């Protein structure tokens, strides 16, 4: 009866929010299922960052509402960024949606579902939908519950490998997302996030550290600290100590937790890469040498129009500084092509910097108009053809970079954190510190261990190798 399926769109923050909602629902007696066809409550946790993401969720909601029309017990909810962005107006196009819950109200979902169920039990067809997109002070502190692997809800909502379902002991959770901060005050001209996620709010450092310790006790070895602008963590709540920002203070404390072996974070802002963070890569041994450093554009003119407070030279300086501290640093980035007014010359500058930074990974986006943002009404919007062409240029450069990096890894032995069986169940998978996915033969006992893997083969996206452990049967 109360079988909930949560479908998540968008970024890691959304995945983390979905996981926290799942944990709360489970504690309330709901069952979280992996099979959409088997659910009677479907929750779509949505993304608004580009129009395509919103259209996908709207299309899904419309088709589900259509299919489920004949089931009066079925509940359909829209959560997260699109709920926040569009609110009750969603009901104009999707009148059959029962629940609309914004980004500061995730923790209310169990209560709202209980209310909807109670109304149904009373025999009344659901007369009206519940809409809650209010702001709530302290809501950033509510995203703290994690779900155990045996709860049948893996990270990112993917089904756990067959072992869990077949009654074999549940596999341990090896990696976890930890929300440290919500919202963003940067007002980049293209970005809807300040509207959907609200003002910057940080969680208390002690609580975050405690959460990481608890995760470590449960077998987690790698944490990814999450926020819309993590480098601004705690800037209003904590003082700098000896020139060390609150964000780096937090990294130091997580680094000191014995069970945690690796630390990652996303997303930072280039302006947050001051000397203390650069130096942290030299002295915090658990901080992985992989930095996601959103560039957006390599043209100073466009950066200014985007309201991004750095120049291409400054950005390049950060990359060079980080490579000086960690010569083996991996970089990834976000780029927007076709921002209003972007000329061939501007794009050439982006392309040039993109090549110079030698990214290992990049998320390249075609500019998407977001109503209500300053860029939406700027003159000289680029055509779809121009955006697509520029997108393809950068994608080709990225593939070449990735192949080049992989070629340097062939024949080397990399430290890999074993996460679990791969999706196809053919072997095991894990990641290098540089966030490269590696497939190799292993056994269940190695899950959660850092193992040496000799890299033998590579596709553009994935490495293949062999355990380089003497005497380990696999
Ligand atoms: N700091 C946030 C950024 C969220 S948006 C985070 O990572 O959570 C993620 C990326 O989407 C941005 O870095 C930007 O490259 C891209 N993006 C944001 N708004 C966009 C728009 N209107 N069109 C295209 N891409 C956009
Ligand atoms: Fe968006 Fe810029 Fe903040 S990309 S999330 S407004 S740093």
XYZ file of C-alpha atoms and ligand atoms in Angstrom:
507
model
C 0.000 0.000 0.000
C 2.673 2.453 0.976
C 5.317 1.602 -1.533
C 7.238 4.692 -2.570
C 9.342 5.113 -5.663
C 11.502 8.233 -5.844
C 12.808 9.345 -9.214
C 15.599 11.889 -9.039
C 16.581 14.394 -11.708
C 19.623 16.663 -11.661
C 22.627 17.057 -9.423
C 24.136 15.242 -6.441
C 22.339 17.619 -4.096
C 19.074 16.245 -5.426
C 20.281 12.682 -5.016
C 21.190 13.445 -1.443
C 17.826 15.103 -0.774
C 16.042 12.061 -2.221
C 18.039 9.753 -0.011
C 17.193 11.800 3.071
C 13.478 11.808 2.149
C 13.644 8.039 1.633
C 15.210 7.592 5.074
C 12.497 9.704 6.719
C 9.737 7.838 4.897
C 11.183 4.505 5.872
C 11.280 5.536 9.496
C 7.580 6.387 9.117
C 6.719 2.903 7.873
C 6.748 3.483 4.127
C 8.554 1.027 1.899
C 11.029 2.389 -0.596
C 10.905 0.318 -3.775
C 13.225 0.141 -6.767
C 10.587 -0.873 -9.252
C 8.468 2.001 -10.439
C 5.733 -0.357 -11.595
C 5.400 -1.653 -8.029
C 4.805 1.680 -6.316
C 1.663 3.400 -5.149
C 3.400 6.655 -4.308
C 5.599 8.213 -6.980
C 7.743 11.183 -6.034
C 9.650 13.112 -8.687
C 12.539 15.066 -7.213
C 13.110 17.647 -9.891
C 15.742 19.954 -11.401
C 15.237 23.427 -12.869
C 18.725 24.361 -13.934
C 17.933 23.965 -17.626
C 14.623 23.892 -19.457
C 15.214 20.352 -20.719
C 15.376 19.067 -17.137
C 12.042 20.665 -16.296
C 10.397 19.385 -19.482
C 11.570 15.845 -18.732
C 9.946 15.852 -15.295
C 6.757 17.481 -16.595
C 6.509 14.877 -19.364
C 7.018 12.099 -16.843
C 4.421 13.487 -14.444
C 1.894 13.867 -17.274
C 2.325 10.304 -18.482
C 2.184 8.848 -14.969
C -0.933 10.865 -14.153
C -2.543 9.528 -17.330
C -1.655 5.887 -16.624
C -2.743 6.021 -13.015
C -6.041 7.821 -13.545
C -8.001 4.727 -12.704
C -6.241 4.112 -9.393
C -7.763 6.384 -6.752
C -5.167 5.277 -4.185
C -2.207 6.399 -6.243
C -0.275 9.465 -5.084
C 1.917 11.567 -7.366
C 4.256 14.185 -5.895
C 6.652 16.737 -7.347
C 9.488 17.739 -5.041
C 12.526 19.980 -5.157
C 13.709 22.686 -7.504
C 10.915 22.689 -10.098
C 8.322 22.569 -7.334
C 10.034 25.597 -5.797
C 10.392 27.388 -9.114
C 6.851 26.893 -10.395
C 4.818 26.198 -7.279
C 1.053 25.847 -7.597
C 1.244 26.966 -11.248
C 2.295 23.372 -11.987
C -1.284 22.360 -11.285
C -2.441 24.310 -14.349
C -0.724 21.802 -16.607
C -0.671 18.874 -14.166
C -3.968 18.961 -12.263
C -3.571 15.377 -11.030
C -0.463 16.048 -8.976
C -1.286 15.504 -5.297
C 1.776 16.970 -3.658
C 4.126 19.859 -4.490
C 6.965 20.317 -2.008
C 9.769 22.863 -2.353
C 13.452 22.660 -1.497
C 13.141 23.806 2.109
C 10.327 21.401 2.969
C 11.645 17.947 2.096
C 11.388 16.889 5.730
C 7.624 17.499 5.627
C 7.029 14.855 2.958
C 6.171 12.048 5.442
C 3.549 14.221 7.174
C 2.020 15.243 3.877
C 1.832 11.673 2.615
C 0.244 10.611 5.901
C -2.335 13.381 5.460
C -3.105 12.356 1.900
C -3.463 8.725 2.930
C -5.732 9.657 5.844
C -7.958 11.631 3.500
C -8.136 8.662 1.146
C -8.890 6.289 4.021
C -11.772 8.506 5.022
C -13.221 7.620 1.641
C -12.940 11.029 0.136
C -11.295 11.304 -3.244
C -8.439 13.768 -2.846
C -10.187 17.070 -3.188
C -7.174 19.283 -3.368
C -3.454 19.032 -3.714
C -0.972 19.947 -0.995
C 1.427 22.698 -2.034
C 4.228 23.822 0.284
C 7.061 25.898 -1.103
C 7.576 28.186 1.868
C 10.983 29.108 3.210
C 11.918 27.559 6.521
C 14.677 28.769 8.808
C 17.036 25.912 9.655
C 15.826 23.632 6.861
C 19.467 22.966 5.864
C 19.811 21.023 9.115
C 17.084 18.546 8.170
C 19.012 16.806 5.393
C 20.964 14.495 7.676
C 19.324 11.068 7.608
C 21.023 8.337 5.633
C 19.516 5.100 4.550
C 21.142 1.757 5.247
C 21.959 -0.456 2.278
C 19.527 -3.103 3.443
C 16.829 -0.483 3.097
C 16.907 -1.351 -0.574
C 17.766 2.149 -1.690
C 21.265 2.517 -3.015
C 23.108 5.735 -3.556
C 21.628 7.679 -6.450
C 18.513 5.565 -6.135
C 20.053 2.765 -8.132
C 19.072 -0.746 -7.124
C 21.565 -2.440 -4.940
C 23.192 -5.455 -6.502
C 21.367 -8.726 -6.478
C 23.070 -9.820 -3.276
C 20.893 -7.570 -1.129
C 17.668 -8.622 -2.815
C 18.505 -12.316 -2.678
C 18.841 -12.327 1.074
C 22.618 -12.492 1.199
C 23.978 -10.091 3.800
C 23.585 -6.522 2.627
C 26.622 -4.912 1.107
C 28.189 -2.100 3.072
C 27.796 1.497 2.010
C 31.228 2.726 0.982
C 30.675 6.254 -0.289
C 28.244 8.872 0.965
C 27.118 12.375 0.197
C 26.993 14.788 3.115
C 25.088 18.034 2.718
C 27.021 20.857 4.365
C 25.365 23.908 2.924
C 22.302 24.886 0.939
C 21.487 27.853 -1.280
C 23.626 30.392 -3.071
C 23.958 34.171 -2.970
C 26.140 34.616 -6.036
C 23.507 35.647 -8.572
C 25.238 34.436 -11.700
C 23.198 36.012 -14.494
C 22.161 32.673 -16.049
C 21.364 30.710 -12.888
C 18.014 29.807 -11.333
C 19.596 28.143 -8.281
C 19.459 31.218 -5.994
C 15.705 31.213 -6.641
C 15.133 27.481 -6.252
C 17.504 26.916 -3.338
C 17.293 30.256 -1.562
C 19.901 32.073 0.511
C 23.149 30.447 1.578
C 22.689 28.501 4.814
C 25.338 26.286 6.394
C 24.975 23.404 8.806
C 26.861 23.510 12.106
C 30.379 22.125 11.743
C 30.049 19.824 14.770
C 26.947 18.194 13.281
C 28.620 17.595 9.951
C 31.659 16.065 11.630
C 29.416 13.856 13.775
C 27.529 12.710 10.683
C 30.816 11.815 8.965
C 31.954 9.905 12.067
C 28.708 7.953 12.162
C 29.002 7.168 8.472
C 32.569 5.974 9.049
C 31.315 3.713 11.848
C 28.871 2.217 9.373
C 31.616 1.454 6.868
C 31.654 4.566 4.722
C 35.191 5.316 3.539
C 34.644 8.247 1.192
C 32.517 11.323 1.796
C 31.570 13.962 -0.733
C 30.684 17.238 0.961
C 27.840 18.877 -0.917
C 26.524 22.375 -1.359
C 25.729 24.871 -4.090
C 28.831 26.871 -3.185
C 30.753 24.828 -0.635
C 33.766 27.128 -0.561
C 31.533 29.725 1.132
C 30.689 27.221 3.873
C 30.170 28.826 7.270
C 31.392 32.263 6.228
C 28.749 33.993 8.313
C 28.894 31.528 11.202
C 32.573 30.891 11.923
C 35.671 33.051 12.162
C 38.808 32.458 10.138
C 41.558 30.951 12.290
C 45.111 31.870 11.247
C 43.890 32.716 7.756
C 42.038 29.397 7.447
C 38.459 29.664 6.151
C 35.638 27.736 7.835
C 35.470 25.463 4.770
C 39.104 24.422 5.154
C 38.609 24.079 8.927
C 35.829 21.608 8.122
C 38.069 19.727 5.689
C 40.710 19.474 8.428
C 38.220 18.005 10.867
C 36.859 15.455 8.416
C 40.426 14.579 7.456
C 41.058 13.701 11.116
C 38.304 11.033 11.242
C 40.192 7.720 11.182
C 37.567 5.662 9.288
C 37.246 8.192 6.474
C 39.885 7.544 3.826
C 38.885 9.961 1.091
C 37.285 13.389 0.942
C 35.713 15.055 -2.077
C 33.471 18.102 -2.389
C 31.207 19.777 -4.919
C 30.518 22.463 -6.030
C 33.105 25.050 -5.123
C 33.470 28.512 -6.665
C 36.780 29.722 -8.125
C 36.700 32.716 -5.777
C 36.985 30.257 -2.847
C 40.419 29.005 -3.955
C 42.587 31.183 -1.756
C 45.951 30.126 -0.390
C 44.477 28.113 2.502
C 42.520 25.815 0.205
C 45.373 25.466 -2.273
C 47.703 24.491 0.592
C 45.105 22.072 1.978
C 45.787 19.867 -1.047
C 49.388 19.600 0.051
C 48.746 18.718 3.676
C 45.373 16.916 3.954
C 46.239 13.466 2.714
C 42.628 12.329 2.385
C 41.616 15.204 0.156
C 41.474 13.624 -3.293
C 43.461 15.307 -6.035
C 40.367 15.936 -8.133
C 38.950 19.441 -8.311
C 35.722 20.475 -9.941
C 36.375 24.105 -10.825
C 33.467 25.665 -12.744
C 34.804 28.004 -15.438
C 31.560 28.792 -17.363
C 33.413 30.859 -19.965
C 36.991 31.672 -20.913
C 36.122 35.156 -22.154
C 36.514 38.012 -19.685
C 33.746 39.917 -21.440
C 31.303 37.022 -21.044
C 32.412 36.284 -17.478
C 31.551 39.868 -16.640
C 28.156 39.598 -18.331
C 27.590 36.371 -16.396
C 28.434 38.171 -13.155
C 31.222 35.701 -12.438
C 33.763 37.521 -10.246
C 37.079 36.317 -11.756
C 39.059 36.732 -14.947
C 40.465 34.062 -17.240
C 43.943 34.910 -15.944
C 42.893 34.488 -12.338
C 41.248 31.162 -13.146
C 44.381 29.968 -14.925
C 46.415 31.044 -11.912
C 44.300 28.834 -9.617
C 44.800 25.840 -11.909
C 48.557 26.447 -12.003
C 48.743 26.935 -8.222
C 46.883 23.682 -7.614
C 49.118 21.831 -10.078
C 52.136 23.219 -8.285
C 50.912 21.718 -4.999
C 49.658 18.494 -6.632
C 51.281 17.892 -10.034
C 48.975 14.913 -10.530
C 45.799 16.980 -9.970
C 42.720 16.053 -11.993
C 40.402 18.876 -13.061
C 36.801 18.990 -14.111
C 34.666 21.979 -14.961
C 31.295 23.380 -16.005
C 31.067 25.387 -19.220
C 28.101 27.183 -20.748
C 28.205 27.643 -24.518
C 25.986 30.155 -26.301
C 25.499 32.578 -23.435
C 23.755 35.710 -24.827
C 26.216 37.807 -26.788
C 28.917 35.109 -26.987
C 30.801 35.762 -30.237
C 33.135 33.469 -32.156
C 35.990 35.387 -30.555
C 34.573 34.816 -27.040
C 34.138 31.141 -27.774
C 37.680 30.936 -29.145
C 38.867 32.233 -25.770
C 36.869 29.549 -23.963
C 38.240 26.906 -26.260
C 41.786 28.094 -25.738
C 41.506 28.078 -21.953
C 39.701 24.731 -22.059
C 42.674 23.250 -23.918
C 45.206 24.923 -21.643
C 43.588 23.574 -18.471
C 43.624 20.066 -19.907
C 40.428 18.975 -18.159
C 39.920 15.329 -17.317
C 36.176 15.798 -17.134
C 33.798 18.588 -18.089
C 30.079 19.234 -18.030
C 29.306 21.321 -21.089
C 25.913 22.983 -21.195
C 24.088 24.792 -23.939
C 22.777 28.022 -22.483
C 19.129 27.630 -21.515
C 16.893 30.623 -20.858
C 15.648 30.632 -17.259
C 12.766 33.033 -16.797
C 13.414 35.560 -14.066
C 17.215 35.532 -14.385
C 19.034 38.599 -15.788
C 20.420 36.688 -18.787
C 16.940 35.678 -19.951
C 16.245 39.150 -21.287
C 19.716 39.942 -22.623
C 20.045 40.786 -26.285
C 21.762 38.540 -28.843
C 20.519 35.152 -27.699
C 22.455 32.484 -29.583
C 20.755 30.102 -31.989
C 20.421 26.407 -31.244
C 22.769 25.644 -34.153
C 25.518 27.830 -32.718
C 25.124 26.281 -29.258
C 25.207 22.774 -30.676
C 28.283 23.454 -32.808
C 30.222 24.941 -29.869
C 29.088 22.110 -27.644
C 30.470 19.562 -30.108
C 33.825 21.336 -30.324
C 34.343 21.135 -26.565
C 33.032 17.573 -26.310
C 35.588 16.457 -28.897
C 38.392 18.191 -26.988
C 37.221 16.564 -23.780
C 37.174 13.067 -25.291
C 40.707 13.590 -26.574
C 41.834 14.794 -23.141
C 40.237 11.847 -21.422
C 41.926 9.394 -23.799
C 45.231 11.142 -23.266
C 44.913 10.924 -19.480
C 43.894 7.260 -19.669
C 46.908 6.493 -21.849
C 49.168 7.806 -19.072
C 47.473 5.455 -16.609
C 47.941 2.272 -18.634
C 50.452 0.008 -16.926
C 50.411 1.997 -13.679
C 49.037 0.754 -10.368
C 46.311 2.971 -8.936
C 44.771 3.068 -5.475
C 41.124 2.100 -5.918
C 38.339 2.217 -3.348
C 36.223 -0.866 -3.991
C 32.577 0.258 -4.080
C 30.828 -2.977 -5.032
C 29.755 -5.193 -7.908
C 29.478 -3.364 -11.220
C 26.049 -2.805 -12.733
C 26.235 -5.777 -15.034
C 27.284 -8.008 -12.152
C 30.316 -9.190 -14.129
C 32.938 -7.937 -11.735
C 33.592 -5.144 -9.278
C 34.000 -1.418 -9.643
C 35.677 1.354 -7.762
C 37.295 4.717 -8.321
C 40.800 6.075 -8.317
C 41.555 9.159 -6.249
C 41.306 11.045 -9.541
C 37.679 9.848 -9.778
C 38.285 7.488 -12.693
C 35.970 4.469 -12.671
C 37.836 1.168 -12.750
C 36.422 -2.290 -13.413
C 38.267 -5.348 -12.148
C 37.748 -8.836 -10.748
C 37.522 -8.893 -6.936
C 35.435 -10.403 -4.198
C 32.880 -9.179 -1.728
C 35.334 -9.020 1.174
C 37.236 -6.257 -0.563
C 34.258 -3.882 -0.667
C 35.220 -0.754 1.255
C 38.945 -1.487 0.973
C 41.571 0.600 -0.751
C 43.310 -1.792 -3.115
C 46.048 -1.445 -5.720
C 44.771 -2.106 -9.228
C 47.026 -2.395 -12.238
C 45.420 -0.595 -15.174
C 45.431 -2.681 -18.335
C 42.867 -1.233 -20.684
C 40.782 1.906 -21.093
C 37.789 3.231 -22.939
C 37.208 6.982 -22.929
C 35.130 6.838 -19.764
C 36.264 3.705 -17.936
C 39.450 1.892 -16.953
C 39.882 -1.867 -16.689
C 42.494 -3.569 -14.572
C 43.612 -6.384 -12.306
C 44.057 -6.428 -8.573
C 47.724 -6.096 -7.806
C 47.465 -7.840 -4.434
C 49.739 -10.744 -3.782
C 47.911 -13.686 -2.267
C 44.358 -12.369 -2.529
C 41.970 -14.840 -4.033
C 39.437 -13.311 -6.357
N 27.105 25.532 -7.826
C 26.001 24.820 -8.360
C 25.742 25.187 -9.754
C 24.436 24.663 -10.111
S 24.129 24.760 -11.736
C 26.142 23.343 -8.249
O 26.948 22.712 -8.946
O 25.386 22.753 -7.566
C 25.313 23.612 -12.390
C 25.847 24.094 -13.684
O 24.791 24.221 -14.612
C 26.466 25.475 -13.630
O 27.786 25.449 -13.180
C 26.350 25.933 -15.053
O 27.470 25.533 -15.820
C 25.125 25.186 -15.566
N 23.992 26.098 -15.726
C 23.393 26.843 -14.767
N 22.415 27.594 -15.313
C 22.406 27.316 -16.631
C 21.624 27.768 -17.728
N 20.688 28.689 -17.587
N 21.882 27.247 -18.949
C 22.847 26.328 -19.115
N 23.610 25.861 -18.124
C 23.402 26.347 -16.894
Fe 24.370 29.249 -9.655
Fe 26.440 30.814 -9.713
Fe 25.485 30.009 -7.388
S 26.130 29.005 -10.974
S 24.554 28.031 -7.828
S 24.460 31.338 -8.840
S 27.669 30.266 -7.942
